[in-house]
Short mmCIF file of C-alpha atoms in Angstrom, two decimals:
data_model
loop_
_atom_site.label_atom_id
_atom_site.label_comp_id
_atom_site.label_asym_id
_atom_site.label_seq_id
_atom_site.Cartn_x
_atom_site.Cartn_y
_atom_site.Cartn_z
CA MET A 1 91.02 88.62 123.14
CA ILE A 2 93.80 90.91 124.40
CA ILE A 3 97.08 90.43 122.53
CA LEU A 4 100.52 91.81 123.38
CA GLY A 5 102.77 92.27 120.33
CA ILE A 6 106.55 92.73 120.48
CA ASP A 7 108.92 93.69 117.66
CA THR A 8 112.65 94.29 118.16
CA SER A 9 113.80 93.04 114.78
CA CYS A 10 115.87 96.07 113.78
CA ASP A 11 116.43 99.46 115.39
CA ASP A 12 112.97 100.19 116.78
CA THR A 13 111.76 98.87 120.11
CA SER A 14 108.03 98.38 119.69
CA VAL A 15 105.26 96.96 121.87
CA ALA A 16 101.54 97.03 121.09
CA VAL A 17 98.29 95.92 122.68
CA LEU A 18 95.34 94.80 120.55
CA GLU A 19 91.83 93.79 121.43
CA ASN A 20 91.19 91.40 118.54
CA ARG A 21 91.75 93.61 115.48
CA LYS A 22 91.52 96.89 117.35
CA ILE A 23 94.69 98.76 118.34
CA LEU A 24 94.64 99.82 122.01
CA SER A 25 98.26 101.00 121.89
CA ASN A 26 101.18 100.78 119.47
CA ILE A 27 104.38 102.28 120.91
CA VAL A 28 107.43 102.59 118.66
CA SER A 29 110.60 103.87 120.26
CA SER A 30 113.11 104.84 117.58
CA GLN A 31 116.82 104.52 118.19
CA ILE A 32 117.73 106.46 115.06
CA LYS A 33 119.67 109.23 116.84
CA PHE A 34 122.05 106.65 118.34
CA HIS A 35 122.82 105.18 114.93
CA SER A 36 122.85 108.17 112.58
CA LYS A 37 126.39 109.20 113.53
CA TYR A 38 127.54 105.80 112.22
CA GLY A 39 125.66 106.28 108.95
CA GLY A 40 123.61 103.19 109.69
CA ILE A 41 122.41 100.76 112.29
CA VAL A 42 125.13 99.25 114.45
CA PRO A 43 123.87 95.82 115.57
CA GLU A 44 125.53 95.81 119.00
CA ILE A 45 124.20 99.26 119.87
CA ALA A 46 120.70 98.24 118.73
CA SER A 47 120.73 95.18 121.01
CA ARG A 48 121.88 97.20 124.01
CA LYS A 49 119.21 99.86 123.48
CA HIS A 50 116.50 97.21 123.14
CA ILE A 51 117.57 95.76 126.51
CA GLU A 52 117.50 99.20 128.12
CA TRP A 53 114.10 100.11 126.70
CA ILE A 54 111.98 97.00 126.40
CA TRP A 55 110.46 97.19 129.89
CA ASN A 56 109.67 100.90 129.66
CA VAL A 57 108.10 100.53 126.22
CA THR A 58 106.03 97.57 127.45
CA ASP A 59 104.87 99.52 130.52
CA LYS A 60 103.91 102.43 128.30
CA ALA A 61 101.99 100.19 125.89
CA LEU A 62 100.06 98.54 128.75
CA GLU A 63 99.36 101.89 130.38
CA GLU A 64 98.11 103.50 127.18
CA ALA A 65 95.90 100.48 126.46
CA ASN A 66 94.65 100.66 130.05
CA VAL A 67 95.36 97.00 130.74
CA THR A 68 97.78 95.07 132.97
CA ILE A 69 99.93 92.02 132.25
CA LYS A 70 97.16 89.91 133.84
CA ASP A 71 94.72 90.96 131.12
CA ILE A 72 97.00 89.75 128.29
CA GLU A 73 95.77 86.50 126.74
CA LEU A 74 98.38 85.99 124.03
CA ILE A 75 101.97 87.15 123.50
CA ALA A 76 102.99 87.54 119.84
CA VAL A 77 106.67 88.14 119.19
CA CYS A 78 108.69 88.66 116.03
CA ASN A 79 111.40 85.97 115.84
CA GLY A 80 112.82 86.81 112.39
CA PRO A 81 114.06 87.92 109.95
CA GLY A 82 116.15 90.78 111.34
CA LEU A 83 119.28 91.54 113.31
CA ILE A 84 119.90 88.44 115.40
CA GLY A 85 120.98 90.25 118.59
CA SER A 86 118.00 92.59 118.40
CA LEU A 87 115.53 89.78 117.75
CA LEU A 88 116.86 87.82 120.72
CA VAL A 89 116.10 90.66 123.15
CA GLY A 90 112.41 90.78 122.21
CA LEU A 91 112.15 87.00 122.03
CA CYS A 92 113.78 86.33 125.42
CA PHE A 93 111.65 89.04 126.98
CA ALA A 94 108.49 87.51 125.47
CA LYS A 95 109.44 84.01 126.57
CA ALA A 96 110.14 85.13 130.14
CA LEU A 97 106.82 86.98 130.19
CA SER A 98 105.01 83.93 128.82
CA TYR A 99 106.64 81.62 131.36
CA ALA A 100 105.98 83.92 134.32
CA SER A 101 102.41 84.85 133.36
CA GLU A 102 101.51 81.40 131.97
CA LYS A 103 100.13 83.00 128.82
CA PRO A 104 100.56 81.39 125.37
CA ILE A 105 103.33 82.69 123.11
CA ILE A 106 103.42 82.71 119.32
CA GLY A 107 106.34 83.53 117.01
CA VAL A 108 105.63 85.77 114.01
CA ASN A 109 107.64 86.31 110.83
CA HIS A 110 108.35 90.03 110.41
CA LEU A 111 107.30 89.90 106.74
CA GLU A 112 103.99 88.28 107.68
CA GLY A 113 103.53 91.19 110.07
CA HIS A 114 104.02 93.68 107.23
CA ILE A 115 101.51 91.82 105.06
CA GLN A 116 98.89 91.74 107.82
CA ALA A 117 99.28 95.37 108.89
CA VAL A 118 96.48 96.17 106.44
CA PHE A 119 94.02 94.19 108.59
CA LEU A 120 94.44 96.80 111.31
CA GLU A 121 92.82 99.34 109.00
CA GLU A 122 89.09 99.80 108.61
CA LYS A 123 89.31 99.00 104.95
CA TYR A 124 91.14 95.79 104.10
CA PRO A 125 91.20 93.48 101.06
CA ASP A 126 89.43 90.21 100.40
CA PHE A 127 91.59 87.22 99.47
CA PRO A 128 93.39 86.69 97.23
CA PHE A 129 95.49 89.84 97.02
CA LEU A 130 98.96 90.85 95.94
CA CYS A 131 101.33 92.40 98.51
CA LEU A 132 104.45 94.43 97.81
CA ILE A 133 106.70 94.79 100.85
CA VAL A 134 109.17 97.55 100.15
CA SER A 135 111.56 98.77 102.84
CA GLY A 136 115.21 99.27 103.72
CA GLY A 137 115.72 95.55 104.18
CA HIS A 138 113.20 94.02 101.78
CA THR A 139 111.64 94.38 98.35
CA SER A 140 109.37 91.38 97.82
CA LEU A 141 106.12 90.55 96.06
CA TYR A 142 103.73 87.99 97.52
CA ARG A 143 100.48 86.42 96.46
CA VAL A 144 98.30 86.10 99.57
CA ASP A 145 95.51 83.51 99.36
CA ASP A 146 94.54 83.41 103.03
CA PHE A 147 96.01 84.09 106.46
CA GLY A 148 99.16 82.00 106.50
CA LYS A 149 99.07 81.24 102.77
CA TYR A 150 101.79 83.27 101.09
CA LYS A 151 103.55 82.65 97.80
CA GLU A 152 106.67 84.66 97.01
CA LEU A 153 106.48 85.85 93.41
CA GLY A 154 109.69 87.86 93.38
CA ARG A 155 112.26 89.60 95.54
CA THR A 156 115.33 91.74 95.17
CA ARG A 157 118.43 90.04 93.85
CA ASP A 158 120.72 92.61 95.46
CA ASP A 159 119.79 95.94 97.08
CA ALA A 160 116.36 96.60 98.60
CA ALA A 161 114.64 99.76 97.29
CA GLY A 162 115.05 101.56 100.63
CA GLU A 163 118.70 100.66 100.66
CA ALA A 164 119.19 102.22 97.23
CA TYR A 165 117.58 105.38 98.66
CA ASP A 166 120.06 105.34 101.56
CA LYS A 167 123.04 104.83 99.26
CA VAL A 168 122.03 107.57 96.84
CA ALA A 169 121.37 109.91 99.78
CA LYS A 170 124.86 109.20 101.05
CA MET A 171 126.38 109.98 97.64
CA LEU A 172 124.49 113.27 97.60
CA GLY A 173 125.63 114.09 101.14
CA LEU A 174 122.10 113.96 102.54
CA GLY A 175 122.76 111.75 105.57
CA TYR A 176 120.88 108.75 106.93
CA PRO A 177 118.13 107.62 106.51
CA GLY A 178 117.77 108.62 102.86
CA GLY A 179 114.12 107.94 102.03
CA PRO A 180 112.35 110.97 103.51
CA VAL A 181 114.98 113.51 102.37
CA ILE A 182 115.07 112.25 98.76
CA ASP A 183 111.27 112.23 98.70
CA PHE A 184 111.32 115.86 99.91
CA LEU A 185 113.97 117.09 97.45
CA ALA A 186 112.35 115.25 94.54
CA LYS A 187 109.24 117.42 94.86
CA ASP A 188 111.21 120.38 93.48
CA GLY A 189 113.34 118.42 91.02
CA ASN A 190 112.92 117.55 87.37
CA PRO A 191 112.47 113.77 87.00
CA GLU A 192 113.33 113.97 83.31
CA LYS A 193 116.58 115.85 83.79
CA PHE A 194 118.66 112.68 83.98
CA ASN A 195 117.86 109.51 82.14
CA LEU A 196 118.53 106.78 84.68
CA PRO A 197 117.97 103.09 83.87
CA ARG A 198 114.76 101.22 84.76
CA PRO A 199 115.87 97.76 85.92
CA TYR A 200 112.74 95.86 84.82
CA LEU A 201 114.33 92.38 84.48
CA HIS A 202 111.86 91.39 81.76
CA GLY A 203 110.16 88.07 82.32
CA SER A 204 110.86 88.05 86.06
CA LEU A 205 109.11 89.49 89.10
CA ASP A 206 112.43 89.87 90.89
CA PHE A 207 113.92 93.30 91.54
CA SER A 208 117.45 94.68 91.19
CA PHE A 209 118.38 98.17 92.37
CA SER A 210 122.14 97.74 92.53
CA GLY A 211 122.70 98.87 88.93
CA LEU A 212 120.53 101.96 89.40
CA LYS A 213 122.61 102.99 92.40
CA THR A 214 125.77 102.48 90.32
CA ALA A 215 124.24 104.57 87.51
CA VAL A 216 123.76 107.48 89.93
CA LYS A 217 127.38 107.12 90.97
CA VAL A 218 128.58 107.18 87.36
CA LEU A 219 126.36 110.20 86.69
CA LEU A 220 127.92 112.13 89.59
CA LYS A 221 131.36 111.22 88.32
CA ASP A 222 130.45 112.41 84.80
CA LEU A 223 129.21 115.68 86.29
CA ASN A 224 132.55 115.96 88.10
CA TYR A 225 131.08 115.89 91.58
CA LYS A 226 132.84 114.46 94.60
CA GLU A 227 130.76 112.43 97.07
CA GLY A 228 128.55 114.75 99.08
CA ASN A 229 129.68 117.88 97.24
CA VAL A 230 126.78 118.45 94.85
CA SER A 231 124.89 121.66 94.05
CA GLU A 232 121.37 122.00 95.45
CA GLU A 233 119.79 122.20 92.00
CA ILE A 234 121.46 119.00 90.81
CA LYS A 235 120.59 117.26 94.08
CA LYS A 236 116.91 117.94 93.48
CA ASP A 237 117.05 116.76 89.87
CA ILE A 238 118.97 113.60 90.73
CA ALA A 239 116.59 112.89 93.62
CA ALA A 240 113.59 113.30 91.28
CA SER A 241 115.13 111.26 88.45
CA PHE A 242 116.22 108.47 90.80
CA GLN A 243 112.88 108.32 92.58
CA ASP A 244 111.05 108.26 89.25
CA SER A 245 113.08 105.24 88.17
CA VAL A 246 112.48 103.30 91.42
CA ILE A 247 108.76 104.01 91.39
CA ASP A 248 108.37 103.23 87.68
CA VAL A 249 109.85 99.80 88.38
CA LEU A 250 107.74 99.16 91.50
CA ILE A 251 104.51 100.16 89.76
CA GLU A 252 105.31 98.23 86.59
CA LYS A 253 106.13 95.06 88.58
CA ILE A 254 102.87 95.37 90.49
CA LYS A 255 101.01 95.53 87.18
CA TRP A 256 102.86 92.51 85.78
CA ALA A 257 102.19 90.50 88.92
CA LEU A 258 98.49 91.43 89.02
CA ASP A 259 98.26 90.45 85.38
CA SER A 260 100.02 87.10 85.67
CA GLU A 261 98.18 86.15 88.88
CA LYS A 262 94.86 87.44 87.56
CA ILE A 263 94.25 89.46 90.72
CA ASP A 264 92.94 93.02 90.86
CA ARG A 265 93.80 94.10 94.40
CA VAL A 266 97.15 95.03 95.88
CA VAL A 267 98.54 96.04 99.28
CA ILE A 268 101.69 98.16 99.36
CA THR A 269 103.48 98.20 102.68
CA GLY A 270 106.90 98.55 104.37
CA GLY A 271 108.90 101.69 105.15
CA VAL A 272 109.19 102.85 101.52
CA ALA A 273 105.37 102.69 101.24
CA ALA A 274 105.44 105.89 103.31
CA ASN A 275 106.99 107.62 100.25
CA SER A 276 104.63 110.33 99.01
CA GLU A 277 105.31 109.82 95.30
CA LEU A 278 104.80 106.05 95.54
CA ARG A 279 101.52 106.63 97.37
CA LYS A 280 100.44 109.09 94.68
CA ARG A 281 101.37 106.83 91.77
CA ALA A 282 99.83 103.78 93.45
CA GLY A 283 96.64 105.77 93.98
CA MET A 284 96.51 106.44 90.24
CA LEU A 285 96.21 102.69 89.60
CA LYS A 286 92.65 102.97 90.90
CA GLN A 287 91.77 104.59 87.57
CA GLU A 288 92.68 101.30 85.93
CA GLY A 289 90.01 99.54 87.97
CA LEU A 290 92.39 98.13 90.57
CA GLU A 291 91.82 98.13 94.31
CA ILE A 292 94.80 99.70 96.12
CA PHE A 293 95.40 99.37 99.84
CA LEU A 294 98.01 101.56 101.49
CA PRO A 295 98.13 101.17 105.26
CA SER A 296 98.71 104.42 107.16
CA LYS A 297 102.37 105.45 107.38
CA ALA A 298 102.63 104.37 111.04
CA LEU A 299 101.48 100.87 110.09
CA CYS A 300 103.71 100.68 106.99
CA THR A 301 106.90 101.19 108.98
CA ASP A 302 108.05 98.66 111.60
CA ASN A 303 105.61 98.39 114.52
CA ALA A 304 104.42 95.75 116.98
CA ALA A 305 100.69 96.01 116.19
CA MET A 306 101.35 94.23 112.88
CA ILE A 307 103.12 91.42 114.77
CA ALA A 308 100.20 91.19 117.21
CA ILE A 309 97.58 90.88 114.47
CA ALA A 310 99.56 88.24 112.56
CA GLY A 311 100.05 86.35 115.83
CA TYR A 312 96.34 86.62 116.58
CA HIS A 313 95.43 85.09 113.21
CA ARG A 314 97.92 82.27 113.76
CA PHE A 315 96.44 81.64 117.20
CA LEU A 316 92.93 81.47 115.72
CA ARG A 317 94.18 78.80 113.34
CA GLY A 318 95.25 76.78 116.36
CA GLU A 319 98.97 77.47 116.11
CA ARG A 320 101.10 77.81 119.25
CA SER A 321 104.82 78.25 119.85
CA ASP A 322 106.65 76.97 122.91
CA LEU A 323 109.57 78.21 124.97
CA TYR A 324 112.01 76.54 122.57
CA LEU A 325 111.09 79.18 119.97
CA ASN A 326 114.30 80.54 118.43
CA ALA A 327 115.22 83.72 116.55
CA LYS A 328 116.50 83.61 112.97
CA ALA A 329 118.25 86.40 111.09
CA TYR A 330 117.36 84.86 107.75
CA MET A 331 113.80 83.54 107.68
CA PRO A 332 111.96 83.48 104.35
CA LEU A 333 108.19 83.57 104.67
CA MET B 1 147.89 87.52 91.48
CA LYS B 2 145.53 89.26 89.06
CA ILE B 3 142.43 87.70 87.50
CA PHE B 4 140.10 89.31 84.94
CA THR B 5 136.38 88.63 84.52
CA TYR B 6 134.35 89.86 81.58
CA SER B 7 130.76 89.62 82.84
CA GLU B 8 128.77 89.42 86.08
CA GLU B 9 128.28 85.71 85.35
CA GLU B 10 132.05 85.20 85.20
CA THR B 11 132.46 87.16 88.44
CA LYS B 12 130.08 84.72 90.14
CA ILE B 13 131.97 81.72 88.70
CA LEU B 14 135.26 83.16 89.97
CA GLY B 15 133.58 83.62 93.37
CA LYS B 16 132.63 79.95 93.36
CA ILE B 17 136.22 78.91 92.60
CA ILE B 18 137.63 81.18 95.31
CA GLY B 19 134.96 79.85 97.67
CA SER B 20 136.14 76.25 97.22
CA PHE B 21 139.73 77.44 97.55
CA ILE B 22 139.24 79.15 100.92
CA LYS B 23 137.24 76.15 102.12
CA SER B 24 140.06 73.75 101.24
CA GLN B 25 142.70 76.04 102.76
CA GLY B 26 140.79 76.70 105.96
CA ILE B 27 140.81 80.46 105.32
CA LYS B 28 138.07 81.98 107.51
CA VAL B 29 138.10 85.64 106.52
CA LEU B 30 137.79 87.02 103.01
CA ALA B 31 138.16 90.80 102.90
CA LEU B 32 136.79 92.53 99.80
CA TYR B 33 137.81 95.99 98.64
CA GLY B 34 136.33 97.87 95.69
CA GLU B 35 134.21 100.87 94.86
CA MET B 36 130.44 100.85 94.59
CA GLY B 37 129.33 98.86 91.56
CA ALA B 38 132.55 96.84 91.39
CA GLY B 39 130.59 93.61 91.87
CA LYS B 40 131.33 92.67 95.49
CA THR B 41 127.84 91.30 96.14
CA ALA B 42 127.78 89.36 92.83
CA PHE B 43 131.19 87.88 93.76
CA THR B 44 129.84 86.96 97.21
CA LYS B 45 126.92 85.11 95.59
CA GLY B 46 129.51 82.89 93.89
CA ILE B 47 131.54 82.34 97.08
CA ALA B 48 128.41 81.47 99.06
CA SER B 49 127.38 78.86 96.49
CA SER B 50 130.51 76.89 97.48
CA PHE B 51 129.11 76.79 100.99
CA GLY B 52 125.77 75.35 99.91
CA ILE B 53 123.93 78.68 99.94
CA GLN B 54 121.69 79.47 97.00
CA GLU B 55 122.63 82.48 94.91
CA LYS B 56 119.21 84.10 95.39
CA ASP B 57 119.62 83.98 99.16
CA ILE B 58 122.61 86.32 99.02
CA MET B 59 121.40 89.91 98.76
CA SER B 60 123.05 93.14 99.78
CA SER B 61 123.93 93.17 103.48
CA SER B 62 124.35 96.95 103.69
CA PHE B 63 121.11 97.38 105.62
CA VAL B 64 121.60 94.65 108.24
CA ILE B 65 125.43 94.81 108.14
CA VAL B 66 125.71 91.13 109.04
CA SER B 67 123.71 88.41 107.26
CA ASN B 68 124.06 85.23 109.21
CA TYR B 69 123.57 81.88 107.45
CA GLU B 70 123.85 80.02 110.72
CA ASP B 71 123.28 76.48 109.49
CA LYS B 72 126.16 76.96 107.03
CA ASN B 73 128.44 78.86 109.44
CA PHE B 74 128.67 81.63 106.86
CA TYR B 75 128.58 85.37 107.52
CA HIS B 76 128.09 88.00 104.82
CA ILE B 77 129.23 91.32 106.30
CA ASP B 78 128.87 94.69 104.60
CA LEU B 79 130.42 97.73 106.27
CA TYR B 80 129.39 100.28 103.64
CA ARG B 81 127.29 102.40 105.97
CA LEU B 82 129.61 102.28 108.93
CA GLU B 83 132.13 104.99 109.61
CA ASN B 84 134.93 104.92 112.17
CA ILE B 85 134.16 101.61 113.77
CA GLU B 86 135.80 101.15 117.08
CA ARG B 87 136.49 97.79 118.59
CA GLU B 88 134.36 98.58 121.63
CA ASP B 89 131.37 99.47 119.47
CA ILE B 90 131.16 96.32 117.48
CA ASP B 91 132.83 93.00 117.98
CA PHE B 92 133.46 91.52 114.56
CA TRP B 93 136.01 89.14 116.03
CA GLU B 94 133.17 87.10 117.43
CA TYR B 95 132.07 86.43 113.84
CA PHE B 96 135.63 85.79 112.63
CA GLU B 97 135.96 83.08 115.26
CA SER B 98 132.64 81.38 114.57
CA GLY B 99 132.64 80.73 110.81
CA THR B 100 133.58 81.88 107.33
CA CYS B 101 133.22 85.65 106.90
CA VAL B 102 133.05 87.54 103.63
CA ILE B 103 133.50 91.26 104.37
CA GLU B 104 132.54 93.95 101.88
CA TRP B 105 134.12 97.40 102.42
CA ALA B 106 136.82 95.76 104.56
CA GLU B 107 138.87 98.98 104.50
CA LYS B 108 136.55 100.21 107.27
CA LEU B 109 138.05 97.67 109.66
CA THR B 110 141.22 98.74 111.44
CA GLU B 111 142.64 95.23 111.57
CA LEU B 112 142.07 91.77 110.15
CA PRO B 113 142.88 88.41 111.68
CA ASP B 114 145.87 86.43 110.43
CA ASN B 115 145.33 84.09 107.53
CA SER B 116 142.81 86.40 105.83
CA LEU B 117 142.50 86.56 102.06
CA LYS B 118 142.35 90.12 100.74
CA ILE B 119 140.80 90.74 97.33
CA GLN B 120 140.74 94.09 95.59
CA ILE B 121 138.16 94.43 92.79
CA ASP B 122 138.69 97.20 90.24
CA ILE B 123 136.42 98.32 87.44
CA VAL B 124 138.18 98.20 84.06
CA ASN B 125 135.14 99.07 81.99
CA ASP B 126 131.37 98.47 81.93
CA GLN B 127 131.63 94.66 82.10
CA THR B 128 135.30 93.95 82.84
CA ARG B 129 136.68 93.66 86.38
CA VAL B 130 140.16 92.87 87.66
CA PHE B 131 140.62 90.92 90.91
CA THR B 132 143.88 91.28 92.85
CA LEU B 133 144.48 88.60 95.49
CA GLU B 134 146.73 88.84 98.51
CA VAL B 135 146.95 86.53 101.53
CA LYS B 136 147.80 88.19 104.82
CA ASP B 137 150.38 86.50 107.10
CA VAL B 138 149.96 82.84 106.27
#
């Protein structure tokens, strides 16, 4: 079966073509340069760019996959959660395509897409498994018992991990987005230089990174630094200390969840799963007899192939959406 | 008017009280001011609970800027990451007209609609916060 996947939930316009579980194309067109001058994504600009680009990205995806619209047998589109204006562009496009080409359409939850990205890899887990989705917008732990069977075990009560990265990067004058630059600086920093808190929230699988971000702010104040005006050496040490705290918490929570659910396999996905230190530390869990699945970086970050595969599995279960399908900014899995 | 809270829990309770107040007064825009870590999101959790939204469903909105709880006509807006917003770039007035808006980092907006409630949150010490309330042009 040939599946067309569409994701416009945030600031990337993405279209992919799958043949069952095989990726024929997965185009991601990043808008980041239009948003970075604002220090973040501006919803109205994102919507406008999606409208400008969606046809071109679709053409490119079809061309690279060497198929035409006529060959498509299913249209899978992300209808939430995300920026409402952005979501609507992809959804309306998908609905028009479905109507005109008389091909079935299926709505996919963005978080379900992240969870299922691992099934695009050669090596994927058996059920049940634990999944940590960690990105700029989400930090959530799920127990996955089957396709479509997800149980949320915990989520962030305030800031997502990726958001804490962005905020700390801003305080250090490192620009947006913050994840890659902090990861880079941390390599040369001393993670034990500053003792930042580990927000474990004992007894809960929820997360909270708001206090950690505030702790970095207080630390900069104590060191008498103004926002953005920090010496290179201190930047590296703060980056390393901060990253160490975030990753300690993520790894510890994974262990708690595996323990309480009596599961020994975990998938780590989402934009922050591209972080080199998290990948390294997660890899070390293998020594404890756990099975660790880290999708490739391109499949961890937002992309339409993950939407296509989740849509495909829904379709196989007999699910269909219709043209009344609506987008939702807030849509728990 | 100045109000003190002595824990995050109390900040949420105050939010709930203010939430019922703005509901009863028909105030549509609540502008929050206060440095990082002041407790704006915790306060918003309390406000939202007066609108039938569960505390756990209010998280930071910094990433998405606008969290839309459409069935409750409630918008949680966070302008932290935005600099120099111009009216042409982003039309917040559309949100102001369609429901109740709680705006974190409201100082990044050049103007607010009439009948907005402005609340400044200041950190006194680790746990203590002081809330200063001011209604614009009633």
